[in-house]
mmCIF file of C-alpha atoms in Angstrom:
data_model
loop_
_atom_site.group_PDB
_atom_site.id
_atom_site.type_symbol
_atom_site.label_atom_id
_atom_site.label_comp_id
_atom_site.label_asym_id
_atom_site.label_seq_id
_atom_site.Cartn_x
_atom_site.Cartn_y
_atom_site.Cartn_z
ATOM 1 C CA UNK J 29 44.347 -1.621 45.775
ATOM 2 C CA UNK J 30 44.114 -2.395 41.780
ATOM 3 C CA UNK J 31 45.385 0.468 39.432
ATOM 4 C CA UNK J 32 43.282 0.359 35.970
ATOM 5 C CA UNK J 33 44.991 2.507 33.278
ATOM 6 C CA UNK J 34 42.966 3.728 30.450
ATOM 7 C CA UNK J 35 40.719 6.226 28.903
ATOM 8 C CA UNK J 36 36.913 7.313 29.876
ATOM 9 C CA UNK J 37 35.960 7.182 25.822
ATOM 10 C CA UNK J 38 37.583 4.009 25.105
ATOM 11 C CA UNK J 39 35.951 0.851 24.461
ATOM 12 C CA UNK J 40 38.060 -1.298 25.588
ATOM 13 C CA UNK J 41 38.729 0.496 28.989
ATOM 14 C CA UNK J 42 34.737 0.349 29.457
ATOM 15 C CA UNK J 43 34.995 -3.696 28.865
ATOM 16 C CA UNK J 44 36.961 -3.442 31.885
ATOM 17 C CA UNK J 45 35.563 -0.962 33.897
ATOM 18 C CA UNK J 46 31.808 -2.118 33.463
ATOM 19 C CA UNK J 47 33.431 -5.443 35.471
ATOM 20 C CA UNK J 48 34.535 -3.495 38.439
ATOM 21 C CA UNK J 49 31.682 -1.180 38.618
ATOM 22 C CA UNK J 50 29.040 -4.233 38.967
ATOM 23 C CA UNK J 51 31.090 -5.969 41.623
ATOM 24 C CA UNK J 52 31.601 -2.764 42.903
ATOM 25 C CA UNK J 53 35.551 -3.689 43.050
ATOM 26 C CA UNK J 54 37.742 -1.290 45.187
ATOM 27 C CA UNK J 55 40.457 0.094 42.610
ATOM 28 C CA UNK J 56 41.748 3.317 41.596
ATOM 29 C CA UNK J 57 41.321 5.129 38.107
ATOM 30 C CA UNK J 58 44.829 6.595 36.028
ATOM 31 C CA UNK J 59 43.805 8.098 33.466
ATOM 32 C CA UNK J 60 45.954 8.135 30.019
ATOM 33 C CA UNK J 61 46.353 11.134 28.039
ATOM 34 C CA UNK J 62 48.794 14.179 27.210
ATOM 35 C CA UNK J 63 47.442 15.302 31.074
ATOM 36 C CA UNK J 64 49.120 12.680 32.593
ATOM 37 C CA UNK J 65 52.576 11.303 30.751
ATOM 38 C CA UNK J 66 53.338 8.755 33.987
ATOM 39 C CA UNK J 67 50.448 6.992 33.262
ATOM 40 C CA UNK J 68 51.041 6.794 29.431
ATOM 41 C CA UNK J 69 54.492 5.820 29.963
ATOM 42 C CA UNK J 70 53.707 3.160 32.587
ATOM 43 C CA UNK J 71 51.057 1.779 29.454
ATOM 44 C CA UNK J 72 53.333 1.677 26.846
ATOM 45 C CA UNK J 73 56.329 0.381 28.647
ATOM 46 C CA UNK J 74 53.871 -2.844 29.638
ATOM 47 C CA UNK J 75 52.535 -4.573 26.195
ATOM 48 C CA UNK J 76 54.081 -5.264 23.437
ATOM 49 C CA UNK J 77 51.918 -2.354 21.138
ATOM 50 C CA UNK J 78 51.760 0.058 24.445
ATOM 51 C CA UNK J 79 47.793 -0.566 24.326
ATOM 52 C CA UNK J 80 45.439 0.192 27.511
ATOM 53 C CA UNK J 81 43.376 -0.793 29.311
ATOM 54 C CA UNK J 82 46.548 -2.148 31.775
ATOM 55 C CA UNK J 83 45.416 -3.112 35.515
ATOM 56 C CA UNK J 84 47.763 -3.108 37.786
ATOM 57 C CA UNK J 85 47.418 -5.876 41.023
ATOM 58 C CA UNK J 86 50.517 -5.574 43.106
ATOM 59 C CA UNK J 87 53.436 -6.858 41.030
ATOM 60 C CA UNK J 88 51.408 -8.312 38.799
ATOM 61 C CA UNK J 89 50.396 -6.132 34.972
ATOM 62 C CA UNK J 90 47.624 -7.215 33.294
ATOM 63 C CA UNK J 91 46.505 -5.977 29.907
ATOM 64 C CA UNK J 92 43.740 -7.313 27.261
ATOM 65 C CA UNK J 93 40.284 -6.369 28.654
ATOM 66 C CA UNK J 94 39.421 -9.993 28.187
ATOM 67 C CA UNK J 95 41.985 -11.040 30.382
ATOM 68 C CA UNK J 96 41.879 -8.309 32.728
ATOM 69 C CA UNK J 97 38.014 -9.759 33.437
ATOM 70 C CA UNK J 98 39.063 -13.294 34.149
ATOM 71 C CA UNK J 99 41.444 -12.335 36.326
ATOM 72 C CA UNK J 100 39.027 -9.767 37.918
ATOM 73 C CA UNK J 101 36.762 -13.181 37.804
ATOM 74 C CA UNK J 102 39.036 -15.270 40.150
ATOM 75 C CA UNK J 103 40.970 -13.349 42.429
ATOM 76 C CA UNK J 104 38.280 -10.159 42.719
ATOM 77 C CA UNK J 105 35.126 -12.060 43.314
ATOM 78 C CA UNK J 106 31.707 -10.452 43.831
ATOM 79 C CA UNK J 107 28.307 -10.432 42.962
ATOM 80 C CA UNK J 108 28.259 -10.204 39.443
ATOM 81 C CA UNK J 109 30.127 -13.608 38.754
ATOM 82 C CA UNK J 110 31.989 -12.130 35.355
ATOM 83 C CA UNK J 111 32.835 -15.991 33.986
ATOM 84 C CA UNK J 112 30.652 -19.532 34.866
ATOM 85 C CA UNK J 113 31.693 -21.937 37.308
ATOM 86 C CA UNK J 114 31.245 -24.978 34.670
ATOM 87 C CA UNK J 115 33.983 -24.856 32.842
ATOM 88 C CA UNK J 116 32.192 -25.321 29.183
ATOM 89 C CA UNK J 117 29.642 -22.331 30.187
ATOM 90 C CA UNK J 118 33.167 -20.798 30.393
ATOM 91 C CA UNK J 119 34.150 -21.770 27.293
ATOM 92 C CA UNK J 120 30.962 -20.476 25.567
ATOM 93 C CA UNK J 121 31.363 -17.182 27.243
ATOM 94 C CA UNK J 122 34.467 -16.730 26.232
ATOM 95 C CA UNK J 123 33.219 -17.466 22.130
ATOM 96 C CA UNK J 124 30.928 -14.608 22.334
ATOM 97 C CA UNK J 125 33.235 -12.617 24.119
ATOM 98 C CA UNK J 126 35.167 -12.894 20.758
ATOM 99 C CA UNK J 127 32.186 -12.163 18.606
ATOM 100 C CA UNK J 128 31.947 -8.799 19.776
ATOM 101 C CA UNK J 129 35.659 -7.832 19.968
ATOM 102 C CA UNK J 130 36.583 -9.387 16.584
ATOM 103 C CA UNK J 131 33.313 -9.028 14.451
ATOM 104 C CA UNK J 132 31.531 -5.818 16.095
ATOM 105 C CA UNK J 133 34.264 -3.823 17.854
ATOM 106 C CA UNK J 134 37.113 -4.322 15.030
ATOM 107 C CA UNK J 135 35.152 -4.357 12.464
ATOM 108 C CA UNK J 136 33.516 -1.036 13.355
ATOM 109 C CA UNK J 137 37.376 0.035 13.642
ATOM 110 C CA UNK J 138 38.380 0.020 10.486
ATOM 111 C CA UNK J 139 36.101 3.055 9.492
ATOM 112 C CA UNK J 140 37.388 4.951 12.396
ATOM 113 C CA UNK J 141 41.134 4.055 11.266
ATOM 114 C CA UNK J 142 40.150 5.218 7.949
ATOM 115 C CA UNK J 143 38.925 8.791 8.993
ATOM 116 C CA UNK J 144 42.031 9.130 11.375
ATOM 117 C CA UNK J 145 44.227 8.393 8.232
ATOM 118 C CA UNK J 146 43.007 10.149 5.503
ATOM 119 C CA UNK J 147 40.285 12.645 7.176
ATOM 120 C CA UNK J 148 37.086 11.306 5.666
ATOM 121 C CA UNK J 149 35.232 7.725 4.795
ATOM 122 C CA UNK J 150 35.782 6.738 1.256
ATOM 123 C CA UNK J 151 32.461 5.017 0.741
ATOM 124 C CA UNK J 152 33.858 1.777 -0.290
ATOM 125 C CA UNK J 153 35.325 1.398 2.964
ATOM 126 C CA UNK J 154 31.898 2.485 4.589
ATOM 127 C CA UNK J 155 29.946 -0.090 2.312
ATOM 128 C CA UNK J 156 31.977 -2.957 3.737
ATOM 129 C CA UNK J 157 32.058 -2.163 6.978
ATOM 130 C CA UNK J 158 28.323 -1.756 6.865
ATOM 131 C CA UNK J 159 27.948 -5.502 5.047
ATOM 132 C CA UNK J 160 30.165 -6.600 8.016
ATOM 133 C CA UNK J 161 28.504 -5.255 10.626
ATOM 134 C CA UNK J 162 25.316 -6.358 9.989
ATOM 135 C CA UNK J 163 26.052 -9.956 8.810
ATOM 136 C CA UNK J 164 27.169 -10.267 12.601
ATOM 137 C CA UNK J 165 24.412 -7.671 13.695
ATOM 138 C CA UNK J 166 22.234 -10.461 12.568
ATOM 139 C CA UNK J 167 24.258 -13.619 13.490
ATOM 140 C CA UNK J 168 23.898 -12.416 17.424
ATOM 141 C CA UNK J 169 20.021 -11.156 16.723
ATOM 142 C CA UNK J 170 19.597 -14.931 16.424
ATOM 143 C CA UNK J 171 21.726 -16.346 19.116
ATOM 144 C CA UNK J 172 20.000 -13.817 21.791
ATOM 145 C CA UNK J 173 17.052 -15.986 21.303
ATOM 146 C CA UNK J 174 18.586 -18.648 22.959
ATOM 147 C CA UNK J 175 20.929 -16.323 25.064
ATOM 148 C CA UNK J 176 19.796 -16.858 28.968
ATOM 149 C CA UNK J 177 20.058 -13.344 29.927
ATOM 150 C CA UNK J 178 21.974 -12.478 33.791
ATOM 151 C CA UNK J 179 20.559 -10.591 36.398
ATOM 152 C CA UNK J 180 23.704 -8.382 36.108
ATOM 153 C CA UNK J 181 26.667 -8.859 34.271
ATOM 154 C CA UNK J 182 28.888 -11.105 32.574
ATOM 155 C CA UNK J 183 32.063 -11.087 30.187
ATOM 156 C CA UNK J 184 29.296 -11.286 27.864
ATOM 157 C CA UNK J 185 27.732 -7.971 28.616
ATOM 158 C CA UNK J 186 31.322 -6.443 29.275
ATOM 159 C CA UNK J 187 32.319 -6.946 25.856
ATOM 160 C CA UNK J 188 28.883 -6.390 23.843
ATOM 161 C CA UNK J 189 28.071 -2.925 25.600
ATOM 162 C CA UNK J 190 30.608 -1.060 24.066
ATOM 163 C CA UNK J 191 31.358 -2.817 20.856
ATOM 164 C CA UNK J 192 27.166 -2.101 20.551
ATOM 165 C CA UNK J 193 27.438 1.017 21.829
ATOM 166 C CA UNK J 194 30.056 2.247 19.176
ATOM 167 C CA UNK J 195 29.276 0.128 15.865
ATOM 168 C CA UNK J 196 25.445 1.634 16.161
ATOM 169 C CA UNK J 197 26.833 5.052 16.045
ATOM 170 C CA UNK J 198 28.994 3.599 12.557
ATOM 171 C CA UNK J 199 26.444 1.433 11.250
ATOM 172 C CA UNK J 200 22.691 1.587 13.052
ATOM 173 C CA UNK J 201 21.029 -1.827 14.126
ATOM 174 C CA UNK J 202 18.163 -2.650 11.538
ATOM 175 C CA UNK J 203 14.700 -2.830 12.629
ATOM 176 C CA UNK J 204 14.612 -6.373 11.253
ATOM 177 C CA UNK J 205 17.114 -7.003 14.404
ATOM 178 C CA UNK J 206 14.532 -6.230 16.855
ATOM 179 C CA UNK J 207 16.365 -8.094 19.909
ATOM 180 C CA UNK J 208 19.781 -6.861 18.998
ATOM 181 C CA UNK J 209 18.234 -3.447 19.250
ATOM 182 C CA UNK J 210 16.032 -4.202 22.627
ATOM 183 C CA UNK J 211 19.090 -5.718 24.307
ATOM 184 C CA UNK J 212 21.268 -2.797 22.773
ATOM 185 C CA UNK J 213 19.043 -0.273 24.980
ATOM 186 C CA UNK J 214 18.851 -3.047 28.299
ATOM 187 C CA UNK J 215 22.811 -3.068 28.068
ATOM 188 C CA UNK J 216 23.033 1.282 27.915
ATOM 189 C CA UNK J 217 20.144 1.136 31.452
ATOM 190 C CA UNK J 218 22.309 -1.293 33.135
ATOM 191 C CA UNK J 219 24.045 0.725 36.414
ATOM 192 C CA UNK J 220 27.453 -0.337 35.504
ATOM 193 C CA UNK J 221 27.290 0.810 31.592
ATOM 194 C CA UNK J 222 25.207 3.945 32.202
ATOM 195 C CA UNK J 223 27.924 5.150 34.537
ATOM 196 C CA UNK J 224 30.999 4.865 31.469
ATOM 197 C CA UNK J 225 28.583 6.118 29.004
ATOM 198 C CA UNK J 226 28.220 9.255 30.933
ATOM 199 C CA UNK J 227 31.630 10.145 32.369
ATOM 200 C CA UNK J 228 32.144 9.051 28.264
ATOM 201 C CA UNK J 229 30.461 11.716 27.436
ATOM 202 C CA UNK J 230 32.427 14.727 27.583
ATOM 203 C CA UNK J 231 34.797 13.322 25.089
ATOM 204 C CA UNK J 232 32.435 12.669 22.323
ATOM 205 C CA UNK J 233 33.839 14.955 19.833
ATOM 206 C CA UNK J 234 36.945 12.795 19.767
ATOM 207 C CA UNK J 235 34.663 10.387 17.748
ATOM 208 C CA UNK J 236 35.348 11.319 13.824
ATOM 209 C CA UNK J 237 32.521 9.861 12.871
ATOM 210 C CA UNK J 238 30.422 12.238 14.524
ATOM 211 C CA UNK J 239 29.183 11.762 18.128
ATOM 212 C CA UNK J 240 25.078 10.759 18.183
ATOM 213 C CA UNK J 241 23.339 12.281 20.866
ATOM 214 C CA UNK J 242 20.574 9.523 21.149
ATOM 215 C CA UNK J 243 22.761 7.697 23.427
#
């Protein structure tokens, strides 16, 4: 049986989470908070900043969403086939993987670091994130007219649901990004992202940015 450590509201634990949901994986849930200190501890004593999600296989402790799916990918098989066989597909997955942690996900971040630190959004900080966000809002606009679209799931879709889902809320999708903002609303329908967003949703006011309800 597979342990995952992590949060319900946290990105990063949805990345992995949407993975086992659409292969329908067998694995058991620890959730991380004041309620449970075994399951912090066992967190922070495993990567080097104490960061979660952490899946647990056996002996073996995994952390990194990203590398929590490849493993998922090989040794967890189902449906959903996370990764491509060929190994350069793999290698372009694994780009846009990056995309959305690095340019969506992190740099949505650094407004929510902001608030946490000082209590509000100066509005130079907002402006750039903004700029940021939608120079790559409109970088993956046009490379989802090319993108070949899977049935289910991939490491693609793991990592763009929730960086989309939480940079929207910071800095809203223009209309002049009318795929990012279709495939936005295709990702939130799919099965295995509808079920974090709601079990999500009880911890929305822990967003400091203010929790949309459109979502």
């Amino acid at each position: 049986m597979l342990d995952l450590y992590g949060h319900p509201f946290s990105s990063y634990t949805w990345k992995a989470l949407i993975a086992l949901y659409a292969n329908a994986t067998p694995f058991t849930f620890r959730q991380v908070g004041p309620d449970h200190p075994e399951n912090s501890a066992r967190v922070q004593a495993a990567s080097p900043q104490g960061k979660f999600p952490l899946l647990v296989d056996g002996a073996l402790e995994l952390f990194e969403a990203s590398v929590i799916i490849e493993h998922l990918a090989r040794h967890h098989p189902g449906p959903a086939p996370l990764l491509p066989i060929d190994p350069d597909a793999a290698i372009a997955n694994r780009m846009i993987d990056r995309v959305f942690d690095n340019y969506v996900m992190n740099a949505m971040q650094e407004s929510v670091d902001e608030v946490l630190r000082e209590g509000t959004l100066g509005e130079s900080t907002r402006a750039r994130v903004a700029a940021r966000l939608h120079r790559s809002y409109r970088w993956i606009d046009g490379w989802l007219e090319g993108y070949a679209q899977p049935d289910g799931v991939s490491l693609i879709e793991c990592a763009a649901a929730p960086a989309l889902f939480y940079a929207d809320w910071v800095a809203p999708i223009p209309d002049d990004c009318a795929r990012l903002k279709a495939w936005r609303a295709h990702l939130l329908a799919l099965p295995p992202v509808s079920r974090c967003v709601e079990d999500a949703r009880p911890y929305r006011h822990y967003f400091p940015l203010g929790a949309p309800d459109r979502d």
